[in-house]
PDB file of C-alpha atoms and ligand atoms in Angstrom:
ATOM      1  CA  ALA A   1      -6.780  55.468  -9.222  1.00 70.00           C
ATOM      2  CA  SER A   2      -4.244  54.627 -11.927  1.00 76.00           C
ATOM      3  CA  TYR A   3      -0.529  55.202 -11.501  1.00 85.00           C
ATOM      4  CA  TYR A   4      -0.922  58.515 -13.307  1.00 82.00           C
ATOM      5  CA  GLU A   5      -3.601  59.719 -10.924  1.00 82.00           C
ATOM      6  CA  GLN A   6      -1.235  59.696  -7.978  1.00 84.00           C
ATOM      7  CA  TYR A   7       1.762  61.747  -6.902  1.00 86.00           C
ATOM      8  CA  HIS A   8       5.073  59.928  -6.808  1.00 90.00           C
ATOM      9  CA  SER A   9       8.332  60.275  -4.951  1.00 92.00           C
ATOM     10  CA  LEU A  10      11.467  61.027  -6.908  1.00 93.00           C
ATOM     11  CA  ASN A  11      12.645  57.440  -6.545  1.00 95.00           C
ATOM     12  CA  GLU A  12       9.355  56.180  -7.914  1.00 94.00           C
ATOM     13  CA  ILE A  13       9.683  58.567 -10.836  1.00 94.00           C
ATOM     14  CA  TYR A  14      13.213  57.322 -11.517  1.00 96.00           C
ATOM     15  CA  SER A  15      11.945  53.725 -11.638  1.00 96.00           C
ATOM     16  CA  TRP A  16       9.055  54.771 -13.843  1.00 94.00           C
ATOM     17  CA  MET A  17      11.449  56.518 -16.269  1.00 95.00           C
ATOM     18  CA  GLU A  18      13.573  53.398 -16.435  1.00 95.00           C
ATOM     19  CA  GLU A  19      10.615  51.106 -17.039  1.00 92.00           C
ATOM     20  CA  ILE A  20       8.778  53.245 -19.555  1.00 92.00           C
ATOM     21  CA  THR A  21      11.880  53.726 -21.701  1.00 92.00           C
ATOM     22  CA  GLU A  22      12.667  50.028 -21.504  1.00 91.00           C
ATOM     23  CA  MET A  23       9.152  49.128 -22.580  1.00 87.00           C
ATOM     24  CA  ASN A  24       9.072  51.688 -25.403  1.00 86.00           C
ATOM     25  CA  ALA A  25      12.672  51.513 -26.558  1.00 87.00           C
ATOM     26  CA  ASP A  26      11.609  52.327 -30.122  1.00 81.00           C
ATOM     27  CA  LEU A  27       9.928  55.588 -29.077  1.00 83.00           C
ATOM     28  CA  LEU A  28      11.609  56.864 -25.953  1.00 90.00           C
ATOM     29  CA  GLN A  29      15.139  57.649 -24.962  1.00 91.00           C
ATOM     30  CA  LYS A  30      16.264  58.515 -21.453  1.00 94.00           C
ATOM     31  CA  ILE A  31      19.087  61.042 -21.635  1.00 92.00           C
ATOM     32  CA  TYR A  32      21.208  62.171 -18.696  1.00 91.00           C
ATOM     33  CA  ILE A  33      21.709  65.948 -18.855  1.00 88.00           C
ATOM     34  CA  GLY A  34      23.434  66.701 -15.552  1.00 88.00           C
ATOM     35  CA  SER A  35      22.704  66.551 -11.860  1.00 85.00           C
ATOM     36  CA  SER A  36      20.994  68.625  -9.216  1.00 83.00           C
ATOM     37  CA  PHE A  37      22.654  70.540  -6.378  1.00 87.00           C
ATOM     38  CA  GLU A  38      22.016  67.492  -4.187  1.00 86.00           C
ATOM     39  CA  LYS A  39      23.700  65.381  -6.869  1.00 90.00           C
ATOM     40  CA  ARG A  40      20.555  63.671  -8.083  1.00 91.00           C
ATOM     41  CA  PRO A  41      20.656  62.778 -11.768  1.00 93.00           C
ATOM     42  CA  LEU A  42      18.584  64.873 -14.181  1.00 88.00           C
ATOM     43  CA  TYR A  43      17.094  62.939 -17.063  1.00 92.00           C
ATOM     44  CA  ILE A  44      15.051  63.988 -20.024  1.00 87.00           C
ATOM     45  CA  LEU A  45      12.746  61.622 -21.870  1.00 90.00           C
ATOM     46  CA  LYS A  46      13.098  62.177 -25.588  1.00 88.00           C
ATOM     47  CA  VAL A  47      10.123  61.163 -27.704  1.00 85.00           C
ATOM     48  CA  GLN A  48      11.500  60.280 -31.123  1.00 79.00           C
ATOM     49  CA  THR A  49      10.880  63.097 -33.603  1.00 73.00           C
ATOM     50  CA  PRO A  50      12.280  63.633 -37.089  1.00 70.00           C
ATOM     51  CA  LYS A  51      14.110  66.929 -36.565  1.00 75.00           C
ATOM     52  CA  SER A  52      12.445  69.758 -34.720  1.00 73.00           C
ATOM     53  CA  ALA A  53      11.467  69.281 -31.101  1.00 70.00           C
ATOM     54  CA  ILE A  54       9.319  70.682 -28.317  1.00 77.00           C
ATOM     55  CA  TRP A  55      10.825  70.903 -24.846  1.00 73.00           C
ATOM     56  CA  ILE A  56       8.496  70.302 -21.917  1.00 83.00           C
ATOM     57  CA  ASP A  57       9.639  70.465 -18.320  1.00 81.00           C
ATOM     58  CA  CYS A  58       7.523  70.034 -15.223  1.00 85.00           C
ATOM     59  CA  GLY A  59       8.404  70.836 -11.641  1.00 82.00           C
ATOM     60  CA  ILE A  60      10.873  73.721 -11.730  1.00 86.00           C
ATOM     61  CA  HIS A  61       9.060  74.755  -8.522  1.00 88.00           C
ATOM     62  CA  ALA A  62       9.116  71.908  -6.041  1.00 86.00           C
ATOM     63  CA  ARG A  63       5.785  72.521  -4.276  1.00 90.00           C
ATOM     64  CA  GLU A  64       3.782  72.421  -7.521  1.00 87.00           C
ATOM     65  CA  TRP A  65       3.118  68.695  -7.424  1.00 85.00           C
ATOM     66  CA  ILE A  66       0.644  68.658 -10.273  1.00 87.00           C
ATOM     67  CA  ALA A  67       3.389  69.755 -12.679  1.00 84.00           C
ATOM     68  CA  PRO A  68       5.517  66.554 -12.613  1.00 84.00           C
ATOM     69  CA  ALA A  69       2.284  64.535 -12.531  1.00 85.00           C
ATOM     70  CA  PHE A  70       1.444  66.078 -15.890  1.00 84.00           C
ATOM     71  CA  CYS A  71       4.835  65.125 -17.373  1.00 86.00           C
ATOM     72  CA  LEU A  72       4.307  61.503 -16.368  1.00 83.00           C
ATOM     73  CA  TRP A  73       0.783  61.577 -17.737  1.00 83.00           C
ATOM     74  CA  PHE A  74       1.988  63.095 -21.009  1.00 82.00           C
ATOM     75  CA  ILE A  75       4.578  60.377 -21.622  1.00 82.00           C
ATOM     76  CA  GLY A  76       2.144  57.678 -20.470  1.00 76.00           C
ATOM     77  CA  HIS A  77      -0.078  57.981 -23.598  1.00 86.00           C
ATOM     78  CA  ASN A  78       0.672  55.244 -26.076  1.00 70.00           C
ATOM     79  CA  ARG A  79      -0.982  54.962 -29.462  1.00 70.00           C
ATOM     80  CA  LEU A  80       0.840  51.715 -30.115  1.00 81.00           C
ATOM     81  CA  TRP A  81      -1.101  49.917 -27.375  1.00 86.00           C
ATOM     82  CA  ARG A  82      -0.864  46.127 -27.660  1.00 93.00           C
ATOM     83  CA  LYS A  83      -2.742  44.572 -24.783  1.00 95.00           C
ATOM     84  CA  SER A  84      -6.329  44.364 -23.593  1.00 90.00           C
ATOM     85  CA  ARG A  85      -7.609  47.094 -21.263  1.00 89.00           C
ATOM     86  CA  SER A  86      -8.313  44.965 -18.214  1.00 92.00           C
ATOM     87  CA  LYS A  87      -7.488  45.773 -14.589  1.00 93.00           C
ATOM     88  CA  HIS A  88      -6.768  42.855 -12.281  1.00 95.00           C
ATOM     89  CA  GLY A  89      -6.558  43.055  -8.484  1.00 96.00           C
ATOM     90  CA  ASN A  90      -3.790  45.326  -7.324  1.00 94.00           C
ATOM     91  CA  ASN A  91      -1.950  45.322 -10.646  1.00 94.00           C
ATOM     92  CA  ARG A  92      -0.021  48.493 -11.311  1.00 88.00           C
ATOM     93  CA  CYS A  93      -0.464  48.400 -15.087  1.00 89.00           C
ATOM     94  CA  ILE A  94      -3.394  47.962 -17.425  1.00 90.00           C
ATOM     95  CA  GLY A  95      -3.905  45.138 -19.870  1.00 94.00           C
ATOM     96  CA  THR A  96      -3.002  41.558 -20.701  1.00 96.00           C
ATOM     97  CA  ASP A  97      -1.429  40.250 -23.909  1.00 97.00           C
ATOM     98  CA  MET A  98      -4.377  38.329 -25.308  1.00 96.00           C
ATOM     99  CA  ASN A  99      -2.031  36.213 -27.380  1.00 97.00           C
ATOM    100  CA  ARG A 100      -0.424  34.993 -24.138  1.00 98.00           C
ATOM    101  CA  ASN A 101      -3.690  34.417 -22.300  1.00 98.00           C
ATOM    102  CA  PHE A 102      -4.994  31.276 -24.033  1.00 97.00           C
ATOM    103  CA  ASP A 103      -4.739  27.998 -22.165  1.00 98.00           C
ATOM    104  CA  ALA A 104      -1.917  26.532 -24.261  1.00 98.00           C
ATOM    105  CA  GLY A 105       1.339  26.198 -22.353  1.00 98.00           C
ATOM    106  CA  TRP A 106       0.114  29.239 -20.467  1.00 98.00           C
ATOM    107  CA  CYS A 107       2.812  31.623 -19.222  1.00 98.00           C
ATOM    108  CA  GLY A 108       5.815  29.456 -19.949  1.00 98.00           C
ATOM    109  CA  LYS A 109       8.991  30.845 -21.501  1.00 98.00           C
ATOM    110  CA  GLY A 110       8.158  33.727 -23.854  1.00 98.00           C
ATOM    111  CA  ALA A 111       5.480  35.277 -21.638  1.00 98.00           C
ATOM    112  CA  SER A 112       5.662  37.358 -18.465  1.00 98.00           C
ATOM    113  CA  HIS A 113       3.956  37.390 -15.068  1.00 98.00           C
ATOM    114  CA  ASN A 114       4.761  41.111 -14.782  1.00 96.00           C
ATOM    115  CA  ASP A 115       1.576  43.053 -15.465  1.00 95.00           C
ATOM    116  CA  CYS A 116       3.559  46.002 -16.811  1.00 91.00           C
ATOM    117  CA  HIS A 117       5.154  43.966 -19.581  1.00 94.00           C
ATOM    118  CA  GLU A 118       3.858  43.864 -23.158  1.00 94.00           C
ATOM    119  CA  ILE A 119       3.714  40.049 -23.036  1.00 97.00           C
ATOM    120  CA  TYR A 120       1.905  39.813 -19.673  1.00 97.00           C
ATOM    121  CA  CYS A 121       0.019  36.498 -19.614  1.00 98.00           C
ATOM    122  CA  GLY A 122      -2.690  37.683 -17.205  1.00 98.00           C
ATOM    123  CA  PRO A 123      -3.391  36.329 -13.701  1.00 98.00           C
ATOM    124  CA  TYR A 124      -4.682  32.997 -15.053  1.00 98.00           C
ATOM    125  CA  PRO A 125      -5.571  31.458 -18.468  1.00 98.00           C
ATOM    126  CA  GLU A 126      -8.625  33.049 -20.114  1.00 96.00           C
ATOM    127  CA  SER A 127      -8.677  35.828 -17.529  1.00 96.00           C
ATOM    128  CA  GLU A 128      -9.589  38.198 -20.371  1.00 94.00           C
ATOM    129  CA  PRO A 129     -13.264  38.206 -21.346  1.00 90.00           C
ATOM    130  CA  GLU A 130     -12.254  38.628 -25.005  1.00 92.00           C
ATOM    131  CA  VAL A 131     -10.111  35.482 -24.876  1.00 93.00           C
ATOM    132  CA  LYS A 132     -12.752  33.561 -22.970  1.00 93.00           C
ATOM    133  CA  ALA A 133     -15.395  34.487 -25.532  1.00 89.00           C
ATOM    134  CA  VAL A 134     -13.268  33.371 -28.497  1.00 91.00           C
ATOM    135  CA  ALA A 135     -12.239  30.150 -26.733  1.00 94.00           C
ATOM    136  CA  HIS A 136     -15.832  29.415 -25.784  1.00 92.00           C
ATOM    137  CA  PHE A 137     -17.088  29.934 -29.330  1.00 88.00           C
ATOM    138  CA  LEU A 138     -14.340  27.828 -30.924  1.00 93.00           C
ATOM    139  CA  GLN A 139     -14.936  25.115 -28.339  1.00 93.00           C
ATOM    140  CA  LYS A 140     -18.642  25.051 -29.062  1.00 92.00           C
ATOM    141  CA  HIS A 141     -18.205  24.910 -32.844  1.00 90.00           C
ATOM    142  CA  LYS A 142     -14.970  22.982 -33.107  1.00 93.00           C
ATOM    143  CA  ASP A 143     -16.457  20.186 -35.175  1.00 92.00           C
ATOM    144  CA  HIS A 144     -17.526  22.632 -37.870  1.00 90.00           C
ATOM    145  CA  ILE A 145     -14.487  24.861 -37.893  1.00 90.00           C
ATOM    146  CA  LYS A 146     -11.840  23.291 -40.100  1.00 94.00           C
ATOM    147  CA  ALA A 147      -9.301  26.086 -40.054  1.00 94.00           C
ATOM    148  CA  TYR A 148      -8.334  28.831 -37.637  1.00 94.00           C
ATOM    149  CA  ILE A 149      -6.532  31.858 -39.037  1.00 94.00           C
ATOM    150  CA  THR A 150      -5.445  34.815 -36.923  1.00 94.00           C
ATOM    151  CA  ILE A 151      -4.143  37.965 -38.554  1.00 93.00           C
ATOM    152  CA  HIS A 152      -1.366  40.040 -36.978  1.00 93.00           C
ATOM    153  CA  SER A 153       1.378  42.356 -38.102  1.00 95.00           C
ATOM    154  CA  TYR A 154       4.153  42.828 -38.824  1.00 95.00           C
ATOM    155  CA  SER A 155       7.033  40.759 -40.281  1.00 96.00           C
ATOM    156  CA  GLN A 156       5.557  38.976 -43.326  1.00 97.00           C
ATOM    157  CA  MET A 157       5.262  35.462 -41.983  1.00 97.00           C
ATOM    158  CA  VAL A 158       2.955  32.479 -42.160  1.00 98.00           C
ATOM    159  CA  LEU A 159       3.216  30.676 -38.830  1.00 98.00           C
ATOM    160  CA  PHE A 160       1.720  27.470 -37.512  1.00 98.00           C
ATOM    161  CA  PRO A 161       1.947  25.515 -34.218  1.00 98.00           C
ATOM    162  CA  TYR A 162       3.748  25.259 -32.043  1.00 98.00           C
ATOM    163  CA  SER A 163       4.819  28.492 -30.455  1.00 98.00           C
ATOM    164  CA  TYR A 164       4.714  27.279 -26.834  1.00 98.00           C
ATOM    165  CA  THR A 165       7.277  24.564 -27.476  1.00 98.00           C
ATOM    166  CA  THR A 166      10.047  23.946 -29.989  1.00 98.00           C
ATOM    167  CA  ASN A 167       8.728  20.405 -30.450  1.00 98.00           C
ATOM    168  CA  LYS A 168       7.166  19.667 -33.825  1.00 98.00           C
ATOM    169  CA  SER A 169       3.411  19.152 -33.902  1.00 98.00           C
ATOM    170  CA  LYS A 170       2.151  15.840 -35.236  1.00 98.00           C
ATOM    171  CA  ASP A 171       0.917  17.596 -38.392  1.00 98.00           C
ATOM    172  CA  HIS A 172       4.150  19.504 -38.894  1.00 98.00           C
ATOM    173  CA  ASP A 173       4.919  18.304 -42.410  1.00 98.00           C
ATOM    174  CA  GLU A 174       1.448  18.972 -43.758  1.00 98.00           C
ATOM    175  CA  LEU A 175       1.202  22.400 -42.101  1.00 98.00           C
ATOM    176  CA  LEU A 176       4.616  23.343 -43.456  1.00 98.00           C
ATOM    177  CA  SER A 177       3.590  22.367 -46.959  1.00 98.00           C
ATOM    178  CA  VAL A 178       0.383  24.425 -46.687  1.00 98.00           C
ATOM    179  CA  ALA A 179       2.322  27.410 -45.316  1.00 98.00           C
ATOM    180  CA  ASN A 180       4.794  27.099 -48.189  1.00 98.00           C
ATOM    181  CA  LYS A 181       1.914  27.105 -50.668  1.00 98.00           C
ATOM    182  CA  VAL A 182       0.621  30.291 -49.036  1.00 98.00           C
ATOM    183  CA  VAL A 183       4.033  31.916 -49.383  1.00 98.00           C
ATOM    184  CA  LEU A 184       4.125  30.972 -53.053  1.00 98.00           C
ATOM    185  CA  ALA A 185       0.632  32.330 -53.686  1.00 98.00           C
ATOM    186  CA  ILE A 186       1.562  35.644 -52.070  1.00 97.00           C
ATOM    187  CA  ARG A 187       4.743  35.874 -54.108  1.00 98.00           C
ATOM    188  CA  LYS A 188       2.751  35.274 -57.291  1.00 98.00           C
ATOM    189  CA  THR A 189       0.168  37.893 -56.299  1.00 97.00           C
ATOM    190  CA  THR A 190       2.298  40.866 -55.233  1.00 97.00           C
ATOM    191  CA  GLN A 191       5.904  39.675 -55.431  1.00 98.00           C
ATOM    192  CA  LYS A 192       6.192  40.057 -51.665  1.00 98.00           C
ATOM    193  CA  MET A 193       8.349  37.579 -49.775  1.00 98.00           C
ATOM    194  CA  TYR A 194       6.827  35.950 -46.692  1.00 98.00           C
ATOM    195  CA  GLU A 195       8.557  33.446 -44.434  1.00 98.00           C
ATOM    196  CA  SER A 196       6.933  30.220 -43.251  1.00 98.00           C
ATOM    197  CA  GLY A 197       7.475  27.945 -40.279  1.00 98.00           C
ATOM    198  CA  PRO A 198       6.377  26.912 -36.803  1.00 98.00           C
ATOM    199  CA  GLY A 199       6.069  29.923 -34.486  1.00 98.00           C
ATOM    200  CA  ALA A 200       8.677  28.949 -31.902  1.00 98.00           C
ATOM    201  CA  GLN A 201      11.376  28.410 -34.537  1.00 97.00           C
ATOM    202  CA  THR A 202      10.413  31.183 -36.914  1.00 98.00           C
ATOM    203  CA  ILE A 203       9.905  34.117 -34.556  1.00 96.00           C
ATOM    204  CA  TYR A 204      10.182  33.160 -30.899  1.00 97.00           C
ATOM    205  CA  LEU A 205       8.797  31.023 -28.121  1.00 98.00           C
ATOM    206  CA  ALA A 206       5.434  32.536 -27.234  1.00 98.00           C
ATOM    207  CA  PRO A 207       3.054  30.440 -25.121  1.00 98.00           C
ATOM    208  CA  GLY A 208      -0.646  31.088 -24.596  1.00 98.00           C
ATOM    209  CA  GLY A 209      -1.378  31.932 -28.233  1.00 97.00           C
ATOM    210  CA  SER A 210      -4.714  31.440 -29.939  1.00 97.00           C
ATOM    211  CA  ASP A 211      -3.280  29.400 -32.829  1.00 97.00           C
ATOM    212  CA  ASP A 212      -1.711  26.809 -30.521  1.00 98.00           C
ATOM    213  CA  TRP A 213      -4.847  26.654 -28.439  1.00 97.00           C
ATOM    214  CA  ALA A 214      -7.070  26.137 -31.486  1.00 97.00           C
ATOM    215  CA  TYR A 215      -4.698  23.478 -32.793  1.00 98.00           C
ATOM    216  CA  ASP A 216      -4.690  21.538 -29.514  1.00 98.00           C
ATOM    217  CA  LEU A 217      -8.474  21.809 -29.505  1.00 97.00           C
ATOM    218  CA  GLY A 218      -8.441  19.789 -32.714  1.00 97.00           C
ATOM    219  CA  ILE A 219      -8.544  22.460 -35.403  1.00 96.00           C
ATOM    220  CA  LYS A 220      -5.630  21.134 -37.413  1.00 98.00           C
ATOM    221  CA  TYR A 221      -5.254  23.961 -39.924  1.00 96.00           C
ATOM    222  CA  SER A 222      -4.260  26.716 -37.530  1.00 97.00           C
ATOM    223  CA  PHE A 223      -2.231  29.668 -38.806  1.00 96.00           C
ATOM    224  CA  THR A 224      -0.982  33.073 -37.757  1.00 95.00           C
ATOM    225  CA  PHE A 225      -0.425  35.567 -40.565  1.00 96.00           C
ATOM    226  CA  GLU A 226       2.024  38.334 -39.806  1.00 95.00           C
ATOM    227  CA  LEU A 227       1.248  40.879 -42.521  1.00 94.00           C
ATOM    228  CA  ARG A 228       3.449  43.692 -43.858  1.00 95.00           C
ATOM    229  CA  ASP A 229       5.896  45.093 -43.566  1.00 96.00           C
ATOM    230  CA  ARG A 230       9.262  43.916 -42.317  1.00 97.00           C
ATOM    231  CA  GLY A 231      10.055  46.935 -40.185  1.00 94.00           C
ATOM    232  CA  THR A 232      10.335  49.956 -42.466  1.00 94.00           C
ATOM    233  CA  HIS A 233       7.025  51.325 -41.226  1.00 90.00           C
ATOM    234  CA  GLY A 234       6.273  48.554 -38.735  1.00 90.00           C
ATOM    235  CA  PHE A 235       2.902  49.004 -37.054  1.00 88.00           C
ATOM    236  CA  LEU A 236       2.389  52.351 -38.818  1.00 82.00           C
ATOM    237  CA  LEU A 237       1.834  50.868 -42.255  1.00 85.00           C
ATOM    238  CA  PRO A 238       0.912  53.687 -44.692  1.00 83.00           C
ATOM    239  CA  THR A 239      -2.622  53.659 -46.030  1.00 83.00           C
ATOM    240  CA  ASN A 240      -1.532  53.152 -49.643  1.00 86.00           C
ATOM    241  CA  LEU A 241      -0.221  49.726 -48.634  1.00 90.00           C
ATOM    242  CA  ILE A 242      -3.545  48.516 -47.215  1.00 87.00           C
ATOM    243  CA  LYS A 243      -4.879  47.329 -50.562  1.00 89.00           C
ATOM    244  CA  PRO A 244      -1.881  45.327 -51.797  1.00 91.00           C
ATOM    245  CA  THR A 245      -1.439  43.824 -48.318  1.00 93.00           C
ATOM    246  CA  CYS A 246      -5.074  42.709 -48.229  1.00 90.00           C
ATOM    247  CA  ILE A 247      -4.915  41.300 -51.748  1.00 94.00           C
ATOM    248  CA  GLU A 248      -1.918  39.133 -50.900  1.00 95.00           C
ATOM    249  CA  ALA A 249      -3.447  38.030 -47.566  1.00 95.00           C
ATOM    250  CA  LEU A 250      -6.595  37.000 -49.401  1.00 93.00           C
ATOM    251  CA  SER A 251      -4.586  34.903 -51.843  1.00 95.00           C
ATOM    252  CA  GLY A 252      -3.077  33.178 -48.817  1.00 96.00           C
ATOM    253  CA  ILE A 253      -6.447  32.502 -47.240  1.00 95.00           C
ATOM    254  CA  LYS A 254      -7.767  31.082 -50.507  1.00 95.00           C
ATOM    255  CA  THR A 255      -4.789  28.736 -50.612  1.00 97.00           C
ATOM    256  CA  ILE A 256      -5.618  27.420 -47.153  1.00 96.00           C
ATOM    257  CA  ALA A 257      -9.311  27.121 -47.981  1.00 95.00           C
ATOM    258  CA  LEU A 258      -8.539  25.078 -51.112  1.00 96.00           C
ATOM    259  CA  HIS A 259      -6.257  22.768 -49.191  1.00 96.00           C
ATOM    260  CA  VAL A 260      -8.875  22.287 -46.480  1.00 95.00           C
ATOM    261  CA  ILE A 261     -11.598  21.528 -49.027  1.00 94.00           C
ATOM    262  CA  ASN A 262      -9.415  18.897 -50.659  1.00 96.00           C
ATOM    263  CA  ASN A 263      -8.369  17.290 -47.396  1.00 95.00           C
ATOM    264  CA  ILE A 264     -11.449  16.797 -45.258  1.00 87.00           C
TER     265      ILE A 264
HETATM  266  O1  0X9 B   1       3.931  37.515 -30.335  1.00 80.73           O
HETATM  267  C1  0X9 B   1       2.832  37.322 -30.883  1.00 80.73           C
HETATM  268  O2  0X9 B   1       1.791  37.157 -30.264  1.00 80.73           O
HETATM  269  C2  0X9 B   1       2.760  37.267 -32.419  1.00 80.73           C
HETATM  270  N1  0X9 B   1       3.624  38.258 -32.999  1.00 80.73           N
HETATM  271  S1  0X9 B   1       3.191  39.845 -32.905  1.00 80.73           S
HETATM  272  O3  0X9 B   1       4.304  40.649 -33.362  1.00 80.73           O
HETATM  273  N2  0X9 B   1       1.959  40.098 -33.903  1.00 80.73           N
HETATM  274  O4  0X9 B   1       2.791  40.140 -31.554  1.00 80.73           O
HETATM  275  C3  0X9 B   1       3.174  35.899 -32.888  1.00 80.73           C
HETATM  276  C4  0X9 B   1       2.179  34.839 -32.554  1.00 80.73           C
HETATM  277  C5  0X9 B   1       2.626  33.473 -32.963  1.00 80.73           C
HETATM  278  N3  0X9 B   1       1.814  32.453 -32.333  1.00 80.73           N
HETATM  279  C6  0X9 B   1       1.847  32.221 -31.011  1.00 80.73           C
HETATM  280  N4  0X9 B   1       2.685  32.816 -30.230  1.00 80.73           N
HETATM  281  N5  0X9 B   1       1.044  31.291 -30.528  1.00 80.73           N
HETATM  282 ZN1   ZN B   2       0.176  40.545 -32.967  1.00 80.73          ZN
END
């Protein structure tokens, strides 16, 4: 049974409140509103809303255990899910960050062994069937595959290895020049500004990523695209921005393809 299919002590619920707000800082706020007769703190969890709000409380009557269980369950739903959906051993939380699960500097700095974290690396490299399948396919066809491109969002960046170390890759200069060409092509297409650079320097250290793994496998032209936007809408990019975003991404891909054709 998942965490939400069990009843929890007050102390467990306090820890859960702390963790869930920490992990969803953009959505949830824990607000202290007073304390009980026995001097226990009373917290509300505020789900970010524009103006109007709905108040939900659970457990005004102590013996009605299902009531607080519902409140936990209600907050537990997350439409901005990042990870896979796997369950490993006695893990408390679901899912592994599949971009921390590849066998490239696996679970070093920038990943977490805590299964409840968004950047959980999994119990071992390629523990996720999805990751294993991609790795297996790339492995099998590596001599044919000249470029590896993985599309993410958001932050408008064109990244290349490495992300598991701040050391430069041996193809650094060439990859930088290709990434810069991509940035230029995008700017010409939609006037949008993208940033280019090796992952570790440009966003953060993040080991176990597919781009680094593909690169170390021998696929030199390995890139991560972080599409729009830069935080205004974040992951909730409005539908009217799908088309221009795709058009600029395509111009970037064409740039890479042309470079690859001319350099193999
Ligand atoms: O952290 C990530 O996996 C990527 N950013 S995202 O916001 N889309 O989650 C960046 C991936 C860069 N490459 C590697 N870390 N290997
Ligand atoms: Zn991503």
